[in-house]
Coordinates of N, CA and C and ligand atoms in Angstrom, one line a residue:
X460 N 11.7 11.4 4.8 CA 11.0 10.7 3.4 C 9.6 10.3 3.9
X461 N 8.4 10.6 2.8 CA 7.2 9.9 2.3 C 7.3 9.2 1.3
X462 N 7.5 7.8 1.5 CA 6.9 7.3 -0.2 C 5.4 6.8 -0.4
X463 N 5.8 6.1 -1.7 CA 4.6 5.6 -2.3 C 5.0 4.7 -2.7
X464 N 4.4 3.5 -3.1 CA 5.5 2.0 -4.1 C 4.5 1.7 -5.2
X465 N 4.6 2.0 -5.7 CA 3.4 1.5 -6.9 C 4.1 0.1 -8.0
X466 N 3.0 -0.7 -8.0 CA 3.7 -2.1 -8.9 C 2.1 -3.1 -8.9
X467 N 2.3 -3.9 -10.0 CA 1.3 -4.8 -9.9 C 0.8 -6.5 -9.0
X468 N 0.1 -6.3 -8.3 CA 0.5 -7.9 -7.3 C 1.0 -8.8 -7.2
X469 N 2.8 -8.9 -6.4 CA 3.4 -9.8 -7.1 C 4.6 -9.1 -6.9
X470 N 4.7 -7.6 -7.7 CA 6.4 -7.1 -7.8 C 7.0 -6.7 -6.0
X471 N 6.4 -7.4 -5.4 CA 7.5 -7.5 -4.2 C 7.3 -5.9 -3.8
X472 N 6.1 -5.3 -3.8 CA 6.1 -3.9 -2.7 C 6.2 -4.7 -1.7
X473 N 5.3 -5.0 -1.1 CA 5.5 -5.5 0.7 C 7.3 -5.8 0.9
X474 N 7.5 -6.4 0.5 CA 9.3 -7.0 1.0 C 9.8 -5.7 0.6
X475 N 9.8 -5.5 -0.1 CA 10.5 -4.2 -0.7 C 10.1 -2.6 0.4
X476 N 9.2 -2.6 0.9 CA 8.6 -2.0 1.5 C 9.7 -2.1 2.7
X477 N 9.5 -3.3 3.5 CA 10.5 -3.2 4.8 C 11.9 -3.0 5.0
X478 N 12.2 -3.4 4.0 CA 13.8 -3.4 3.9 C 13.9 -1.5 3.8
X479 N 13.4 -1.0 3.3 CA 13.8 0.8 2.5 C 12.9 1.2 3.9
X480 N 11.5 0.8 4.8 CA 11.3 1.1 5.9 C 12.8 0.8 7.2
X481 N 13.4 -0.1 7.0 CA 14.7 -0.6 7.8 C 15.4 0.1 7.8
X482 N 15.6 0.7 6.5 CA 17.1 1.0 6.1 C 16.8 2.9 5.9
X483 N 15.6 3.4 5.9 CA 15.6 5.0 6.7 C 14.6 4.7 7.2
X484 N 14.7 4.4 8.2 CA 14.2 4.2 9.4 C 12.1 4.9 9.2
X485 N 11.5 4.5 8.5 CA 10.2 5.0 8.3 C 9.3 4.2 8.4
X486 N 7.8 4.4 8.8 CA 6.9 3.2 9.0 C 6.8 2.8 7.8
X487 N 5.3 1.5 7.9 CA 5.0 1.1 6.6 C 4.3 0.8 7.1
X488 N 3.0 0.9 5.9 CA 2.1 1.0 5.8 C 1.3 0.7 4.6
X489 N 0.6 -1.0 4.4 CA 0.3 -1.8 3.4 C -0.7 -1.5 3.1
X490 N -1.7 -0.8 2.6 CA -2.8 -1.0 2.9 C -4.5 -2.5 2.3
X491 N -2.9 -3.0 1.6 CA -3.7 -4.7 2.1 C -3.8 -5.1 4.0
X492 N -2.5 -5.1 4.0 CA -2.7 -6.0 5.6 C -3.4 -5.1 6.4
X493 N -3.5 -3.9 6.2 CA -4.7 -3.2 6.9 C -6.1 -3.9 6.9
X494 N -6.3 -4.0 5.3 CA -8.0 -4.8 5.5 C -7.5 -5.4 5.2
X495 N -6.6 -6.5 5.1 CA -6.9 -8.3 6.0 C -7.1 -8.3 7.4
X496 N -6.6 -7.3 8.1 CA -6.4 -7.1 9.4 C -7.9 -6.7 9.9
X497 N -9.0 -6.0 9.0 CA -10.2 -6.0 9.2 C -11.0 -6.9 9.0
X498 N -10.3 -7.6 7.8 CA -11.1 -9.2 7.3 C -11.1 -9.6 8.4
X499 N -9.9 -9.9 9.3 CA -10.2 -11.3 9.9 C -11.3 -10.8 11.6
X500 N -11.1 -9.4 11.8 CA -12.1 -9.4 12.6 C -13.5 -9.6 13.0
X501 N -13.8 -10.1 11.2 CA -15.5 -10.5 11.4 C -16.4 -9.3 11.5
X502 N -16.5 -8.3 11.1 CA -17.1 -6.8 12.0 C -17.9 -6.9 10.3
X503 N -19.4 -6.4 10.6 CA -19.9 -5.7 9.0 C -18.9 -5.0 7.9
X504 N -18.2 -4.4 8.1 CA -17.4 -4.3 7.5 C -16.1 -4.9 7.1
X505 N -16.0 -5.9 7.7 CA -14.6 -6.8 7.6 C -15.2 -8.2 7.0
X506 N -17.0 -8.5 6.3 CA -17.3 -8.9 5.7 C -17.3 -8.6 4.4
X507 N -17.6 -7.2 4.3 CA -17.9 -6.5 2.7 C -16.2 -6.8 2.5
X508 N -15.2 -6.3 3.2 CA -14.1 -6.4 2.9 C -14.1 -7.0 2.1
X509 N -14.1 -8.5 3.0 CA -13.9 -10.4 2.1 C -14.3 -10.3 1.3
X510 N -15.4 -10.1 0.7 CA -16.1 -10.0 -0.8 C -15.1 -9.7 -1.8
X511 N -14.8 -8.2 -1.2 CA -14.1 -7.6 -2.3 C -12.8 -8.5 -2.3
X512 N -11.8 -7.9 -1.7 CA -10.9 -9.3 -1.2 C -10.8 -10.6 -2.5
X513 N -11.1 -11.5 -1.6 CA -11.4 -12.5 -2.0 C -11.8 -12.9 -3.7
X514 N -12.3 -11.5 -4.1 CA -12.8 -11.5 -5.2 C -11.7 -10.9 -6.7
X515 N -10.6 -10.5 -5.6 CA -9.5 -9.5 -6.8 C -9.6 -8.6 -6.9
X516 N -10.7 -8.1 -6.1 CA -11.5 -6.6 -7.0 C -10.8 -5.6 -6.0
X517 N -10.7 -4.3 -6.6 CA -10.4 -2.7 -5.4 C -11.9 -2.8 -4.2
X518 N -11.4 -2.4 -2.9 CA -12.3 -2.4 -2.0 C -12.7 -0.8 -3.0
X519 N -14.1 -0.5 -2.6 CA -14.4 0.9 -2.9 C -13.6 2.5 -2.2
X520 N -13.2 3.8 -3.2 CA -12.5 4.4 -2.9 C -13.0 5.2 -2.0
X521 N -13.8 5.4 -1.2 CA -14.1 5.6 -0.2 C -13.9 5.6 1.4
X522 N -14.3 4.4 1.3 CA -13.4 3.2 2.4 C -12.3 3.0 2.1
X523 N -11.7 3.1 1.6 CA -9.9 2.3 1.9 C -9.4 3.7 2.3
X524 N -10.2 5.1 1.3 CA -9.8 6.9 2.0 C -9.2 6.7 3.2
X525 N -10.7 6.4 3.7 CA -11.4 6.8 5.0 C -10.5 6.1 6.4
X526 N -9.8 4.5 5.7 CA -9.5 4.0 6.5 C -7.6 4.3 6.3
X527 N -7.1 4.8 5.4 CA -5.8 5.7 5.2 C -5.7 6.8 5.7
X528 N -6.8 7.7 5.8 CA -6.7 8.7 6.2 C -6.9 8.8 7.4
X529 N -7.6 7.8 8.4 CA -6.9 7.5 10.2 C -5.8 7.3 9.9
X530 N -5.3 6.7 9.9 CA -3.3 5.7 9.9 C -2.8 7.3 9.7
X531 N -2.8 7.7 8.5 CA -2.1 8.6 7.6 C -1.4 9.6 8.4
X532 N -2.3 9.8 9.6 CA -2.1 11.4 10.6 C -0.7 11.2 11.7
X533 N -0.6 9.9 12.1 CA 0.1 9.1 13.3 C 1.4 9.3 12.3
X534 N 1.7 9.2 11.3 CA 2.8 8.5 10.3 C 3.9 9.5 10.2
X535 N 3.3 10.8 9.6 CA 3.5 11.8 8.5 C 5.0 12.1 9.8
X536 N 4.7 12.4 11.3 CA 6.3 13.1 11.7 C 7.2 12.3 11.3
X537 N 7.1 10.7 11.3 CA 8.8 10.0 10.6 C 8.8 9.9 9.9
X538 N 7.8 10.2 9.1 CA 8.0 9.2 7.6 C 7.4 7.7 8.1
X539 N 7.5 7.6 6.2 CA 6.6 6.5 5.8 C 6.6 5.7 4.4
X540 N 6.6 5.0 4.4 CA 6.6 3.6 2.7 C 4.9 3.5 2.6
X541 N 4.3 4.1 1.9 CA 2.7 3.2 2.0 C 3.3 2.4 0.8
X542 N 2.6 0.9 0.7 CA 2.5 0.2 0.0 C 1.1 -1.0 -0.2
X543 N 0.6 -0.1 -2.1 CA -0.9 -0.8 -1.9 C -1.4 1.0 -2.0
X544 N -1.2 1.5 -1.5 CA -1.9 3.1 -1.7 C -0.8 4.0 -2.2
X545 N -1.3 4.8 -3.5 CA -3.0 4.9 -3.2 C -2.9 4.0 -5.1
X546 N -4.2 3.7 -5.3 CA -4.2 2.9 -6.9 C -5.6 3.0 -7.9
X547 N -5.4 3.9 -7.5 CA -6.7 4.8 -8.5 C -5.9 6.5 -8.3
X548 N -6.6 6.8 -9.4 CA -6.3 8.6 -9.3 C -7.1 9.0 -8.7
X549 N -8.3 8.6 -8.1 CA -9.5 9.7 -7.1 C -8.4 9.4 -5.7
X550 N -7.7 8.0 -5.5 CA -7.1 7.9 -4.8 C -5.9 8.5 -4.4
X551 N -4.9 9.0 -5.6 CA -4.1 9.3 -5.6 C -3.8 10.8 -5.2
X552 N -5.7 11.2 -5.7 CA -5.4 13.1 -5.4 C -6.1 13.4 -4.0
X553 N -6.8 12.4 -3.1 CA -7.2 11.7 -2.2 C -5.7 12.4 -1.2
X554 N -5.1 11.4 -1.4 CA -4.0 10.8 -0.5 C -3.0 12.5 -0.6
X555 N -3.3 13.2 -2.1 CA -2.4 14.5 -2.0 C -3.2 15.9 -1.3
X556 N -4.5 15.6 -1.0 CA -4.8 16.7 -0.7 C -5.1 16.4 1.3
X557 N -4.8 14.7 1.0 CA -4.1 15.0 2.8 C -3.0 15.4 3.3
X558 N -2.4 14.8 2.6 CA -1.1 15.8 2.2 C -0.7 17.2 3.3
X559 N -1.0 16.6 1.7 CA -0.5 18.8 2.1 C -1.4 19.4 2.9
X560 N -2.6 19.1 3.5 CA -3.5 19.7 4.9 C -2.2 19.1 5.8
X561 N -1.7 18.7 5.9 CA -0.5 18.1 6.7 C 0.3 19.0 7.0
X562 N 0.5 19.2 5.2 CA 1.7 20.0 5.1 C 3.1 18.9 5.2
X563 N 3.3 17.6 5.1 CA 4.2 16.8 4.4 C 4.3 16.5 3.3
X564 N 4.0 16.9 2.0 CA 3.5 15.8 1.0 C 4.3 14.6 0.1
X565 N 4.1 14.0 -0.4 CA 5.0 12.5 -1.0 C 6.7 13.3 -1.5
X566 N 7.2 12.2 -1.4 CA 8.7 13.1 -1.4 C 9.4 11.6 -2.8
X567 N 8.5 11.2 -2.9 CA 9.2 9.8 -4.5 C 8.0 9.1 -4.6
X568 N 7.8 8.5 -5.7 CA 6.8 7.5 -6.0 C 7.8 6.7 -6.6
X569 N 7.8 5.3 -6.0 CA 8.5 4.2 -6.7 C 8.1 3.7 -7.4
X570 N 8.0 3.6 -9.0 CA 7.6 2.3 -9.4 C 8.0 1.0 -9.8
X571 N 8.1 -0.1 -9.3 CA 7.8 -1.8 -9.8 C 7.8 -2.1 -11.3
X572 N 8.5 -2.3 -11.8 CA 7.3 -2.8 -13.5 C 8.5 -4.2 -13.0
X573 N 7.2 -4.9 -13.9 CA 7.4 -6.5 -13.2 C 7.5 -7.6 -14.8
X574 N 8.3 -8.4 -15.1 CA 8.0 -9.1 -16.6 C 7.0 -10.1 -16.1
X575 N 5.3 -10.4 -16.8 CA 4.4 -11.1 -16.2 C 4.9 -12.3 -16.2
X576 N 5.4 -12.6 -16.9 CA 6.2 -14.6 -16.3 C 6.9 -14.0 -15.2
X577 N 7.9 -13.6 -14.9 CA 7.9 -13.4 -13.2 C 6.8 -13.4 -12.4
X578 N 5.8 -13.3 -12.6 CA 4.9 -12.6 -11.8 C 4.2 -13.2 -11.6
X579 N 3.6 -14.6 -12.5 CA 3.4 -15.7 -12.5 C 4.1 -16.9 -12.0
X580 N 4.7 -17.0 -11.7 CA 6.5 -17.3 -11.0 C 6.5 -17.4 -9.3
X581 N 5.9 -15.9 -9.3 CA 5.8 -15.5 -8.1 C 4.8 -15.2 -7.3
X582 N 3.4 -16.0 -7.5 CA 2.6 -16.1 -7.5 C 2.8 -17.8 -6.8
X583 N 3.1 -18.5 -7.7 CA 2.9 -20.1 -8.0 C 3.9 -20.3 -6.4
X584 N 4.7 -19.6 -5.9 CA 5.1 -20.3 -4.6 C 5.0 -19.2 -3.7
X585 N 4.1 -18.3 -3.2 CA 3.7 -17.1 -2.5 C 2.9 -17.8 -1.2
X586 N 3.6 -17.9 0.5 CA 2.6 -18.5 1.0 C 2.9 -17.4 2.0
X587 N 1.6 -17.3 3.1 CA 1.4 -16.7 4.1 C 0.9 -17.1 5.0
X588 N 1.4 -16.7 6.7 CA 0.8 -17.1 7.7 C -0.2 -16.8 8.1
X589 N -1.1 -17.2 8.3 CA -2.3 -16.7 8.4 C -2.5 -16.1 10.1
X590 N -1.4 -16.0 10.6 CA -1.9 -15.7 12.3 C -0.8 -14.5 12.1
X591 N 0.2 -14.2 11.8 CA 0.9 -13.0 12.0 C 0.7 -11.7 10.2
X592 N 0.3 -12.6 9.5 CA 0.2 -12.6 7.8 C 2.0 -12.2 7.4
X593 N 3.3 -12.5 7.7 CA 4.0 -12.4 7.2 C 3.8 -13.0 5.8
X594 N 4.8 -12.6 4.8 CA 4.6 -13.3 3.2 C 6.8 -14.4 3.2
X595 N 6.0 -15.3 2.3 CA 6.9 -16.0 2.3 C 7.2 -16.1 0.9
X596 N 7.8 -17.2 0.1 CA 7.5 -17.8 -0.8 C 8.9 -18.9 -1.1
X597 N 7.9 -20.4 -1.9 CA 9.2 -21.2 -1.2 C 10.0 -21.3 -1.9
X598 N 10.9 -20.6 -3.0 CA 12.4 -20.9 -3.4 C 13.1 -19.4 -3.4
X599 N 12.1 -17.8 -3.5 CA 13.0 -17.3 -3.3 C 13.3 -16.6 -1.8
X600 N 12.0 -17.3 -0.6 CA 12.1 -16.4 0.6 C 11.5 -17.3 1.7
X601 N 12.2 -18.3 1.5 CA 11.7 -19.6 2.3 C 11.8 -19.5 3.8
X602 N 10.6 -19.9 4.4 CA 11.0 -20.4 5.7 C 11.8 -20.6 6.2
X603 N 12.5 -20.6 7.9 CA 13.3 -21.6 7.9 C 13.2 -23.7 8.0
X604 N 11.6 -23.5 8.4 CA 11.3 -24.6 7.7 C 10.2 -24.6 7.0
X605 N 10.5 -25.7 6.0 CA 9.4 -26.0 5.2 C 7.9 -25.9 5.9
X606 N 7.0 -25.1 5.4 CA 5.5 -24.8 5.5 C 5.0 -24.2 7.1
X607 N 6.2 -23.2 7.9 CA 5.9 -23.2 9.0 C 6.6 -21.7 8.9
X608 N 5.4 -20.5 9.8 CA 5.9 -19.8 9.8 C 7.5 -19.5 11.0
X609 N 7.9 -18.2 10.6 CA 9.6 -18.6 11.7 C 8.8 -18.0 12.3
X610 N 8.1 -16.7 12.7 CA 7.8 -15.7 13.7 C 6.5 -16.4 14.9
X611 N 5.8 -17.7 14.5 CA 4.9 -18.1 15.2 C 4.4 -19.7 15.3
X612 N 5.4 -20.2 14.9 CA 5.3 -21.8 14.1 C 4.3 -21.8 13.7
X613 N 3.1 -21.0 12.5 CA 1.8 -21.2 12.3 C 2.1 -22.5 11.4
X614 N 1.4 -23.3 10.4 CA 1.3 -24.0 9.2 C 0.7 -22.9 8.0
X615 N 2.1 -22.3 7.1 CA 1.8 -21.2 6.2 C 0.3 -22.3 5.1
X616 N -0.4 -21.0 4.7 CA -1.1 -20.7 3.5 C -1.2 -19.8 2.9
X617 N -1.1 -20.7 1.8 CA -2.2 -19.8 0.1 C -3.1 -18.8 0.4
X618 N -3.1 -17.5 -0.1 CA -4.1 -16.1 0.4 C -4.9 -17.2 -0.4
X619 N -5.9 -17.0 -0.4 CA -7.0 -16.5 -1.3 C -6.9 -16.1 -2.5
X620 N -6.9 -15.1 -2.0 CA -6.6 -14.1 -3.8 C -5.7 -14.0 -4.2
X621 N -4.7 -15.2 -4.1 CA -3.1 -15.5 -4.9 C -3.8 -16.9 -5.5
X622 N -5.1 -17.3 -5.4 CA -5.6 -18.4 -6.7 C -5.2 -17.9 -7.8
X623 N -5.1 -19.2 -8.8 CA -4.5 -18.2 -10.3 C -5.9 -17.7 -10.8
X624 N -6.9 -18.4 -10.3 CA -7.8 -16.7 -11.2 C -8.5 -15.8 -10.7
X625 N -8.5 -16.1 -10.0 CA -8.5 -14.1 -8.6 C -6.7 -13.6 -9.5
X626 N -6.3 -14.3 -9.1 CA -4.9 -13.1 -8.9 C -4.4 -12.7 -10.8
X627 N -5.6 -13.6 -12.0 CA -5.6 -12.8 -12.9 C -6.5 -11.7 -13.2
X628 N -7.3 -11.6 -12.0 CA -8.5 -10.1 -12.2 C -7.9 -9.4 -11.1
X629 N -6.9 -10.0 -10.6 CA -5.9 -8.5 -10.0 C -4.8 -7.6 -10.9
X630 N -4.3 -8.6 -12.0 CA -3.2 -8.3 -12.5 C -3.9 -7.5 -13.9
X631 N -5.1 -7.9 -14.0 CA -6.3 -7.3 -15.4 C -6.5 -5.6 -14.4
X632 N -7.0 -6.0 -12.8 CA -7.5 -4.4 -12.7 C -5.7 -3.6 -12.8
X633 N -4.7 -4.5 -12.5 CA -4.1 -3.7 -11.9 C -3.8 -2.9 -12.9
X634 N -3.4 -3.5 -14.0 CA -2.9 -2.9 -15.7 C -4.3 -1.4 -16.4
X635 N -5.9 -1.5 -15.9 CA -6.9 -1.1 -16.0 C -5.9 0.5 -15.6
X636 N -5.7 0.6 -13.9 CA -5.7 1.7 -13.8 C -4.7 2.4 -13.7
X637 N -4.0 1.7 -13.9 CA -2.1 2.4 -13.6 C -1.7 3.1 -14.1
X638 N -2.2 3.3 -15.4 CA -1.7 4.7 -16.2 C -1.7 6.0 -16.4
X639 N -3.1 6.0 -15.5 CA -4.0 7.4 -14.7 C -2.2 8.3 -14.1
X640 N -2.7 6.9 -13.0 CA -1.6 6.8 -11.8 C 0.4 7.1 -12.4
X641 N 0.7 6.1 -13.0 CA 1.7 6.8 -13.7 C 1.8 8.0 -14.2
X642 N 1.2 8.6 -14.7 CA 0.9 9.9 -15.3 C 0.8 11.0 -14.3
X643 N 0.2 10.8 -13.8 CA -0.1 11.9 -12.5 C 1.5 12.4 -11.9
X644 N 1.8 11.0 -11.1 CA 2.8 11.6 -10.2 C 4.5 11.9 -11.4
X645 N 4.3 11.4 -12.7 CA 5.1 11.5 -13.9 C 5.5 13.6 -13.9
X646 N 4.1 13.6 -14.1 CA 4.1 15.1 -14.3 C 4.0 15.8 -13.1
X647 N 3.8 15.1 -12.3 CA 4.2 15.9 -10.5 C 5.8 15.6 -10.0
X648 N 6.8 15.2 -11.5 CA 8.1 14.9 -11.3 C 8.8 13.8 -10.0
X649 N 8.0 13.3 -9.4 CA 7.9 12.1 -8.3 C 8.2 10.9 -8.9
X650 N 8.2 10.6 -9.7 CA 8.1 9.2 -10.5 C 9.3 8.3 -10.7
X651 N 10.5 7.2 -9.9 CA 10.8 6.8 -9.7 C 10.6 5.0 -10.5
X652 N 11.6 5.5 -11.8 CA 10.9 3.6 -12.5 C 12.1 2.8 -11.9
X653 N 11.5 1.9 -11.1 CA 12.9 0.9 -10.6 C 12.4 -1.0 -12.0
X654 N 13.6 -1.3 -12.1 CA 13.0 -3.0 -12.3 C 13.4 -3.5 -11.3
X655 N 12.0 -4.4 -11.1 CA 11.6 -5.4 -10.4 C 11.6 -6.7 -10.7
X656 N 12.1 -7.3 -11.7 CA 12.3 -8.6 -12.4 C 12.7 -9.4 -11.6
X657 N 13.9 -8.9 -11.0 CA 15.3 -10.0 -10.8 C 14.7 -10.0 -9.2
X658 N 15.9 -10.7 -8.3 CA 15.6 -11.2 -6.9 C 15.3 -10.0 -6.2
X659 N 15.2 -10.3 -4.5 CA 14.8 -9.3 -3.9 C 15.9 -8.7 -3.3
X660 N 17.1 -9.4 -3.4 CA 18.4 -7.7 -3.2 C 18.7 -7.5 -4.4
X661 N 18.8 -8.3 -5.4 CA 19.0 -7.5 -6.4 C 17.6 -6.5 -7.1
X662 N 16.9 -5.6 -6.6 CA 15.6 -5.1 -6.3 C 16.1 -3.8 -5.2
X663 N 16.6 -4.7 -3.8 CA 16.8 -3.5 -2.7 C 17.6 -2.7 -3.2
X664 N 19.1 -3.3 -4.0 CA 20.0 -2.2 -4.9 C 19.5 -1.5 -6.2
X665 N 18.9 -1.6 -6.6 CA 18.3 -1.2 -8.0 C 17.4 0.3 -7.1
X666 N 16.4 -0.1 -6.0 CA 15.8 1.1 -5.2 C 16.4 1.6 -4.5
X667 N 17.6 1.2 -4.1 CA 19.1 1.9 -2.7 C 19.8 3.0 -4.1
X668 N 19.8 2.5 -6.0 CA 20.6 3.5 -6.5 C 20.0 4.3 -6.9
X669 N 18.8 4.0 -7.0 CA 17.7 5.0 -7.6 C 17.4 6.5 -6.3
X670 N 17.4 5.9 -5.0 CA 17.1 6.8 -3.9 C 18.3 7.7 -4.7
X671 N 19.3 7.3 -4.5 CA 20.7 8.0 -4.4 C 21.2 8.6 -5.4
X672 N 20.8 8.2 -6.5 CA 20.9 9.4 -7.5 C 19.5 10.4 -7.2
X673 N 18.8 10.5 -6.0 CA 17.8 11.5 -5.5 C 18.8 12.2 -4.7
X674 N 19.4 11.9 -4.5 CA 20.7 12.7 -2.8 C 19.6 11.9 -2.3
X675 N 19.3 10.8 -1.8 CA 18.8 10.0 -0.8 C 19.7 9.2 -0.5
X676 N 19.9 9.2 0.7 CA 20.9 8.3 1.2 C 20.8 7.4 2.5
X677 N 21.0 6.1 2.8 CA 19.9 5.4 4.0 C 21.2 5.6 4.8
Ligands
LIG1120 P1 -2.3 -6.4 -1.7 O1 -2.3 -6.6 -0.2 O2 -1.3 -5.0 -1.5 O3 -2.1 -6.3 -2.8 O4 -4.0 -6.4 -1.7 C1 -4.7 -7.3 -1.0 C2 -6.1 -6.5 -2.2 O5 -6.4 -6.0 -1.0 C3 -5.7 -6.1 -3.5 O6 -6.4 -7.0 -4.1 C4 -7.8 -5.1 -3.5 O7 -8.6 -6.1 -3.6 C5 -7.4 -5.2 -2.3 N1 -6.6 -3.5 -1.8 C6 -5.7 -3.3 -1.3 N2 -5.0 -2.1 -1.0 C7 -6.1 -0.7 -1.8 C8 -6.8 0.4 -2.8 N3 -5.1 0.7 -2.4 N4 -7.7 0.3 -2.9 C9 -8.7 -0.5 -3.7 N5 -8.3 -1.9 -2.5 C10 -7.0 -2.4 -2.1

């Protein structure tokens, strides 16, 4: 299986990607995590990336495609879930070309659709670990101890790009760019629509059911 997850910021792409990977033995590749790891390094490239991410803007296609290209080669054998990539039509076309060259095309693209009011609520409670980058939610996915990462004990923080003004930019950018991407994958017969407005378990069951209808079972 080689999947890509589409959906607005806050759709739960990262959380659901992790579940899919666990159920089907796939590797998880998050473009946002790759960029944040690069940003933490504080290199020249990291500083450039910081500027885009912290203002809620997409990093340029060329840079993003280059980063993904270097990672994808090592994932194709086992199968993967892409989370956050592609986000533009030129990224989607580059991905099709990269995977065609490896003779391992995408098998499904899951579109996580979410009610806008639900998105706002999800962002208000989202917290991340600044060390291992794990994501929590104060109500929906709380850590065992309030405000503390389960994995490394670091104090959880709000991601700079989860601040309300930046979230608005991110959601607007998403809506401006998503239509051609959905059309591209619908036309290719790869798109599976899933309602992602419910809780984590409910969305996971909807994804499982949708994949099972395609004949895919964990
Ligand atoms: P995410 O964690 O997927 O919400 O991504 C966080 C931020 O990383 C986004 O708001 C963008 O600034 C940047 N980013 C992640 N994936 C991409 C992509 N495929 N293309 C451009 N920018 C991206």
